PDB file of C-alpha atoms in Angstrom:
ATOM      1  CA  MET A 752      -2.232   0.538  -5.088  1.00 40.00           C
ATOM      2  CA  LEU A 753       0.736   1.851  -3.208  1.00 41.00           C
ATOM      3  CA  LEU A 754       0.735   3.022   0.340  1.00 43.00           C
ATOM      4  CA  VAL A 755       2.498   6.051   1.606  1.00 44.00           C
ATOM      5  CA  PRO A 756       2.993   7.911   4.856  1.00 38.00           C
ATOM      6  CA  SER A 757       2.350  11.499   4.660  1.00 35.00           C
ATOM      7  CA  LEU A 758      -5.743  19.946  -4.335  1.00 33.00           C
ATOM      8  CA  ILE A 759      -8.332  18.661  -5.752  1.00 35.00           C
ATOM      9  CA  SER A 760     -11.640  20.317  -5.005  1.00 34.00           C
ATOM     10  CA  ALA A 761     -14.129  18.341  -2.797  1.00 36.00           C
ATOM     11  CA  SER A 762     -16.219  17.765  -5.814  1.00 40.00           C
ATOM     12  CA  LYS A 763     -14.895  15.932  -8.822  1.00 44.00           C
ATOM     13  CA  GLY A 764     -14.215  12.334  -8.199  1.00 53.00           C
ATOM     14  CA  GLU A 765     -15.097  12.264  -4.520  1.00 50.00           C
ATOM     15  CA  ARG A 766     -16.793   9.085  -3.300  1.00 45.00           C
ATOM     16  CA  PRO A 767     -19.940   9.546  -1.145  1.00 47.00           C
ATOM     17  CA  GLN A 768     -19.599   9.394   2.605  1.00 52.00           C
ATOM     18  CA  GLY A 769     -19.226   5.910   4.108  1.00 49.00           C
ATOM     19  CA  THR A 770     -21.509   4.273   6.524  1.00 50.00           C
ATOM     20  CA  ASP A 771     -20.305   2.265   9.476  1.00 48.00           C
ATOM     21  CA  MET A 772     -20.595  -1.384   8.593  1.00 53.00           C
ATOM     22  CA  PRO A 773     -18.724  -3.044  11.438  1.00 55.00           C
ATOM     23  CA  GLY A 774     -17.159  -6.321  10.571  1.00 71.00           C
ATOM     24  CA  GLN A 775     -17.136  -5.774   6.845  1.00 86.00           C
ATOM     25  CA  TRP A 776     -13.748  -6.210   4.913  1.00 91.00           C
ATOM     26  CA  LYS A 777     -13.001  -3.834   2.144  1.00 91.00           C
ATOM     27  CA  MET A 778     -10.320  -3.287  -0.385  1.00 88.00           C
ATOM     28  CA  SER A 779      -8.738   0.117  -0.565  1.00 81.00           C
ATOM     29  CA  SER A 780     -10.644   0.886  -3.785  1.00 80.00           C
ATOM     30  CA  GLU A 781     -14.029   0.426  -1.885  1.00 90.00           C
ATOM     31  CA  LEU A 782     -13.202   2.572   1.095  1.00 91.00           C
ATOM     32  CA  ARG A 783     -15.353   5.782   1.563  1.00 95.00           C
ATOM     33  CA  THR A 784     -14.808   9.047   3.331  1.00 96.00           C
ATOM     34  CA  GLY A 785     -15.764   8.715   6.987  1.00 96.00           C
ATOM     35  CA  GLU A 786     -15.116   5.014   7.383  1.00 96.00           C
ATOM     36  CA  CYS A 787     -13.094   3.782  10.206  1.00 95.00           C
ATOM     37  CA  PHE A 788     -10.974   0.589  10.245  1.00 93.00           C
ATOM     38  CA  GLU A 789      -8.405  -1.597  11.916  1.00 89.00           C
ATOM     39  CA  ALA A 790      -4.746  -1.346  10.808  1.00 84.00           C
ATOM     40  CA  LYS A 791      -2.845  -3.385  13.364  1.00 78.00           C
ATOM     41  CA  GLY A 792       0.680  -2.265  14.019  1.00 73.00           C
ATOM     42  CA  ILE A 793       0.089   1.225  12.507  1.00 78.00           C
ATOM     43  CA  ARG A 794       1.841   2.862  15.480  1.00 74.00           C
ATOM     44  CA  GLY A 795       4.859   0.447  15.288  1.00 69.00           C
ATOM     45  CA  ALA A 796       8.268   1.678  14.380  1.00 64.00           C
ATOM     46  CA  ASP A 797       8.633  -1.042  11.804  1.00 64.00           C
ATOM     47  CA  TYR A 798       5.248  -0.488  10.218  1.00 66.00           C
ATOM     48  CA  LYS A 799       5.309  -1.222   6.504  1.00 66.00           C
ATOM     49  CA  GLY A 800       1.956   0.156   5.409  1.00 68.00           C
ATOM     50  CA  LEU A 801      -1.818  -0.342   5.386  1.00 75.00           C
ATOM     51  CA  PRO A 802      -3.162  -3.730   4.780  1.00 77.00           C
ATOM     52  CA  ASP A 803      -5.354  -4.368   1.923  1.00 79.00           C
ATOM     53  CA  PRO A 804      -8.257  -5.399   2.622  1.00 86.00           C
ATOM     54  CA  VAL A 805      -9.028  -3.654   5.889  1.00 89.00           C
ATOM     55  CA  GLU A 806     -11.774  -4.416   8.445  1.00 92.00           C
ATOM     56  CA  VAL A 807     -14.245  -1.604   8.675  1.00 94.00           C
ATOM     57  CA  VAL A 808     -15.362  -0.874  12.290  1.00 94.00           C
ATOM     58  CA  SER A 809     -17.662   1.679  13.942  1.00 94.00           C
ATOM     59  CA  CYS A 810     -15.953   5.034  14.507  1.00 95.00           C
ATOM     60  CA  GLU A 811     -17.435   5.220  17.907  1.00 92.00           C
ATOM     61  CA  ALA A 812     -15.516   2.137  19.038  1.00 86.00           C
ATOM     62  CA  GLY A 813     -11.705   2.233  19.226  1.00 90.00           C
ATOM     63  CA  HIS A 814     -10.138   2.112  15.851  1.00 94.00           C
ATOM     64  CA  ASP A 815      -6.779   2.575  14.248  1.00 92.00           C
ATOM     65  CA  ALA A 816      -7.527   4.778  11.258  1.00 94.00           C
ATOM     66  CA  GLU A 817     -10.246   6.818   9.433  1.00 96.00           C
ATOM     67  CA  VAL A 818     -10.608   7.657   5.835  1.00 96.00           C
ATOM     68  CA  PHE A 819     -10.851  11.444   5.422  1.00 97.00           C
ATOM     69  CA  TRP A 820     -11.035  11.522   1.651  1.00 97.00           C
ATOM     70  CA  ALA A 821     -11.457   8.919  -1.022  1.00 96.00           C
ATOM     71  CA  GLY A 822     -11.832   9.645  -4.707  1.00 95.00           C
ATOM     72  CA  THR A 823     -10.603   9.733  -8.267  1.00 94.00           C
ATOM     73  CA  ALA A 824      -7.717  12.113  -8.802  1.00 94.00           C
ATOM     74  CA  TRP A 825      -6.948  11.803 -12.547  1.00 96.00           C
ATOM     75  CA  PRO A 826      -9.027  11.348 -15.685  1.00 96.00           C
ATOM     76  CA  ILE A 827      -9.176   7.788 -16.933  1.00 94.00           C
ATOM     77  CA  ALA A 828      -7.529   8.844 -20.211  1.00 95.00           C
ATOM     78  CA  ALA A 829      -4.528  10.498 -18.500  1.00 96.00           C
ATOM     79  CA  PRO A 830      -1.154   8.777 -18.896  1.00 97.00           C
ATOM     80  CA  PHE A 831       0.643   7.557 -15.818  1.00 97.00           C
ATOM     81  CA  PRO A 832       2.322  10.603 -14.253  1.00 96.00           C
ATOM     82  CA  GLY A 833       5.297   8.561 -12.793  1.00 96.00           C
ATOM     83  CA  ASP A 834       5.751   7.415  -9.268  1.00 95.00           C
ATOM     84  CA  SER A 835       7.168  10.677  -7.911  1.00 96.00           C
ATOM     85  CA  LYS A 836       4.261  12.756  -9.454  1.00 96.00           C
ATOM     86  CA  ALA A 837       1.704  10.346  -8.337  1.00 96.00           C
ATOM     87  CA  GLU A 838       3.085  10.503  -4.724  1.00 95.00           C
ATOM     88  CA  ALA A 839       3.255  14.344  -4.964  1.00 96.00           C
ATOM     89  CA  THR A 840      -0.401  14.448  -6.041  1.00 97.00           C
ATOM     90  CA  PHE A 841      -1.315  12.190  -3.235  1.00 95.00           C
ATOM     91  CA  ASP A 842       0.434  14.457  -0.630  1.00 95.00           C
ATOM     92  CA  GLU A 843      -1.154  17.572  -2.178  1.00 96.00           C
ATOM     93  CA  VAL A 844      -4.626  16.198  -2.239  1.00 96.00           C
ATOM     94  CA  CYS A 845      -4.348  14.659   1.276  1.00 96.00           C
ATOM     95  CA  GLU A 846      -2.914  17.854   2.875  1.00 96.00           C
ATOM     96  CA  GLN A 847      -5.808  19.843   1.420  1.00 96.00           C
ATOM     97  CA  LYS A 848      -8.428  17.393   2.296  1.00 97.00           C
ATOM     98  CA  PHE A 849      -7.023  16.910   5.838  1.00 97.00           C
ATOM     99  CA  VAL A 850      -7.710  20.614   6.611  1.00 96.00           C
ATOM    100  CA  ALA A 851     -11.283  20.433   5.246  1.00 96.00           C
ATOM    101  CA  TYR A 852     -12.178  17.200   7.159  1.00 97.00           C
ATOM    102  CA  VAL A 853     -10.337  17.462  10.536  1.00 97.00           C
ATOM    103  CA  GLY A 854     -10.425  21.273  10.736  1.00 96.00           C
ATOM    104  CA  ILE A 855      -6.799  21.988  11.325  1.00 96.00           C
ATOM    105  CA  ASP A 856      -3.657  22.175   9.170  1.00 95.00           C
ATOM    106  CA  TYR A 857      -1.860  18.779   9.020  1.00 93.00           C
ATOM    107  CA  ARG A 858       1.331  20.288  10.314  1.00 94.00           C
ATOM    108  CA  ARG A 859      -0.312  21.527  13.507  1.00 96.00           C
ATOM    109  CA  SER A 860      -2.229  18.321  14.117  1.00 96.00           C
ATOM    110  CA  VAL A 861      -1.527  15.444  16.462  1.00 95.00           C
ATOM    111  CA  LEU A 862      -2.717  13.090  13.702  1.00 96.00           C
ATOM    112  CA  GLU A 863      -0.680  11.712  10.789  1.00 93.00           C
ATOM    113  CA  PHE A 864      -1.792  10.480   7.430  1.00 93.00           C
ATOM    114  CA  LEU A 865      -0.949   7.943   4.874  1.00 89.00           C
ATOM    115  CA  GLY A 866      -2.991   6.049   2.278  1.00 89.00           C
ATOM    116  CA  TYR A 867      -3.110   4.613  -1.156  1.00 91.00           C
ATOM    117  CA  TYR A 868      -2.464   5.991  -4.625  1.00 93.00           C
ATOM    118  CA  PRO A 869      -1.923   4.310  -8.028  1.00 94.00           C
ATOM    119  CA  SER A 870       1.252   2.489  -9.098  1.00 94.00           C
ATOM    120  CA  LYS A 871       2.189   2.039 -12.728  1.00 95.00           C
ATOM    121  CA  GLY A 872       0.760  -1.460 -12.545  1.00 94.00           C
ATOM    122  CA  THR A 873      -2.600  -0.538 -11.050  1.00 93.00           C
ATOM    123  CA  TRP A 874      -2.785   2.537 -13.472  1.00 96.00           C
ATOM    124  CA  THR A 875      -2.754   0.096 -16.374  1.00 94.00           C
ATOM    125  CA  ASP A 876      -5.872  -1.555 -14.806  1.00 93.00           C
ATOM    126  CA  GLY A 877      -7.646   1.842 -14.611  1.00 94.00           C
ATOM    127  CA  ASP A 878      -6.800   2.846 -11.076  1.00 94.00           C
ATOM    128  CA  ARG A 879      -6.968   6.604 -10.612  1.00 95.00           C
ATOM    129  CA  ASP A 880      -8.000   6.643  -6.959  1.00 94.00           C
ATOM    130  CA  ILE A 881      -6.391   8.235  -3.875  1.00 95.00           C
ATOM    131  CA  VAL A 882      -7.514   7.206  -0.377  1.00 95.00           C
ATOM    132  CA  CYS A 883      -6.296   9.507   2.405  1.00 96.00           C
ATOM    133  CA  VAL A 884      -6.216   7.952   5.936  1.00 94.00           C
ATOM    134  CA  ALA A 885      -5.735   9.741   9.307  1.00 96.00           C
ATOM    135  CA  PHE A 886      -4.319   7.932  12.474  1.00 94.00           C
ATOM    136  CA  HIS A 887      -2.738   8.879  15.727  1.00 93.00           C
ATOM    137  CA  ALA A 888       0.834   7.599  16.091  1.00 87.00           C
ATOM    138  CA  LYS A 889       0.556   6.883  19.812  1.00 89.00           C
ATOM    139  CA  GLU A 890      -3.137   6.256  20.566  1.00 90.00           C
ATOM    140  CA  THR A 891      -6.219   4.407  19.469  1.00 92.00           C
ATOM    141  CA  LEU A 892      -8.810   6.673  17.949  1.00 95.00           C
ATOM    142  CA  ARG A 893     -12.179   6.956  19.642  1.00 94.00           C
ATOM    143  CA  GLY A 894     -14.976   8.754  17.730  1.00 95.00           C
ATOM    144  CA  SER A 895     -14.562  10.360  14.411  1.00 96.00           C
ATOM    145  CA  VAL A 896     -11.763  12.837  13.561  1.00 96.00           C
ATOM    146  CA  GLU A 897     -14.105  14.813  11.423  1.00 97.00           C
ATOM    147  CA  ASP A 898     -14.135  18.462  12.636  1.00 95.00           C
ATOM    148  CA  SER A 899     -12.159  17.319  15.733  1.00 94.00           C
ATOM    149  CA  ARG A 900      -9.297  19.824  15.226  1.00 94.00           C
ATOM    150  CA  MET A 901      -7.020  17.219  16.706  1.00 93.00           C
TER     151      MET A 901
END
């Protein structure tokens, strides 16, 4: 899966809400909406992207990032859309889901987002997932960002 800084309905393909399981390590394909995790260096100028796997932590404790949507964005039989279209779909899905989860338009929020979407190589292996992740560029998050209007 690729990792990117940056309108599918909340039904089709959405993974169930996560449960905080502190100390558990998960691959991006296993992350669920509502799970918080550590992503050391996410606020650094030379940050290269999310690690895979990540350590899931309690959202009530200080954490670096929170999944605000995770799900399948394309049918399994669909041909690879190309890198730029996959990224555009990622941006579109995550911007829409950001509003629904955080409660404020992404462009008015203090939060930023990035996440995972399929590459040509992972597509060949059946990957059709998008994982949208919110983080604050200057501060550690404390508590969930859900409905926070941050």
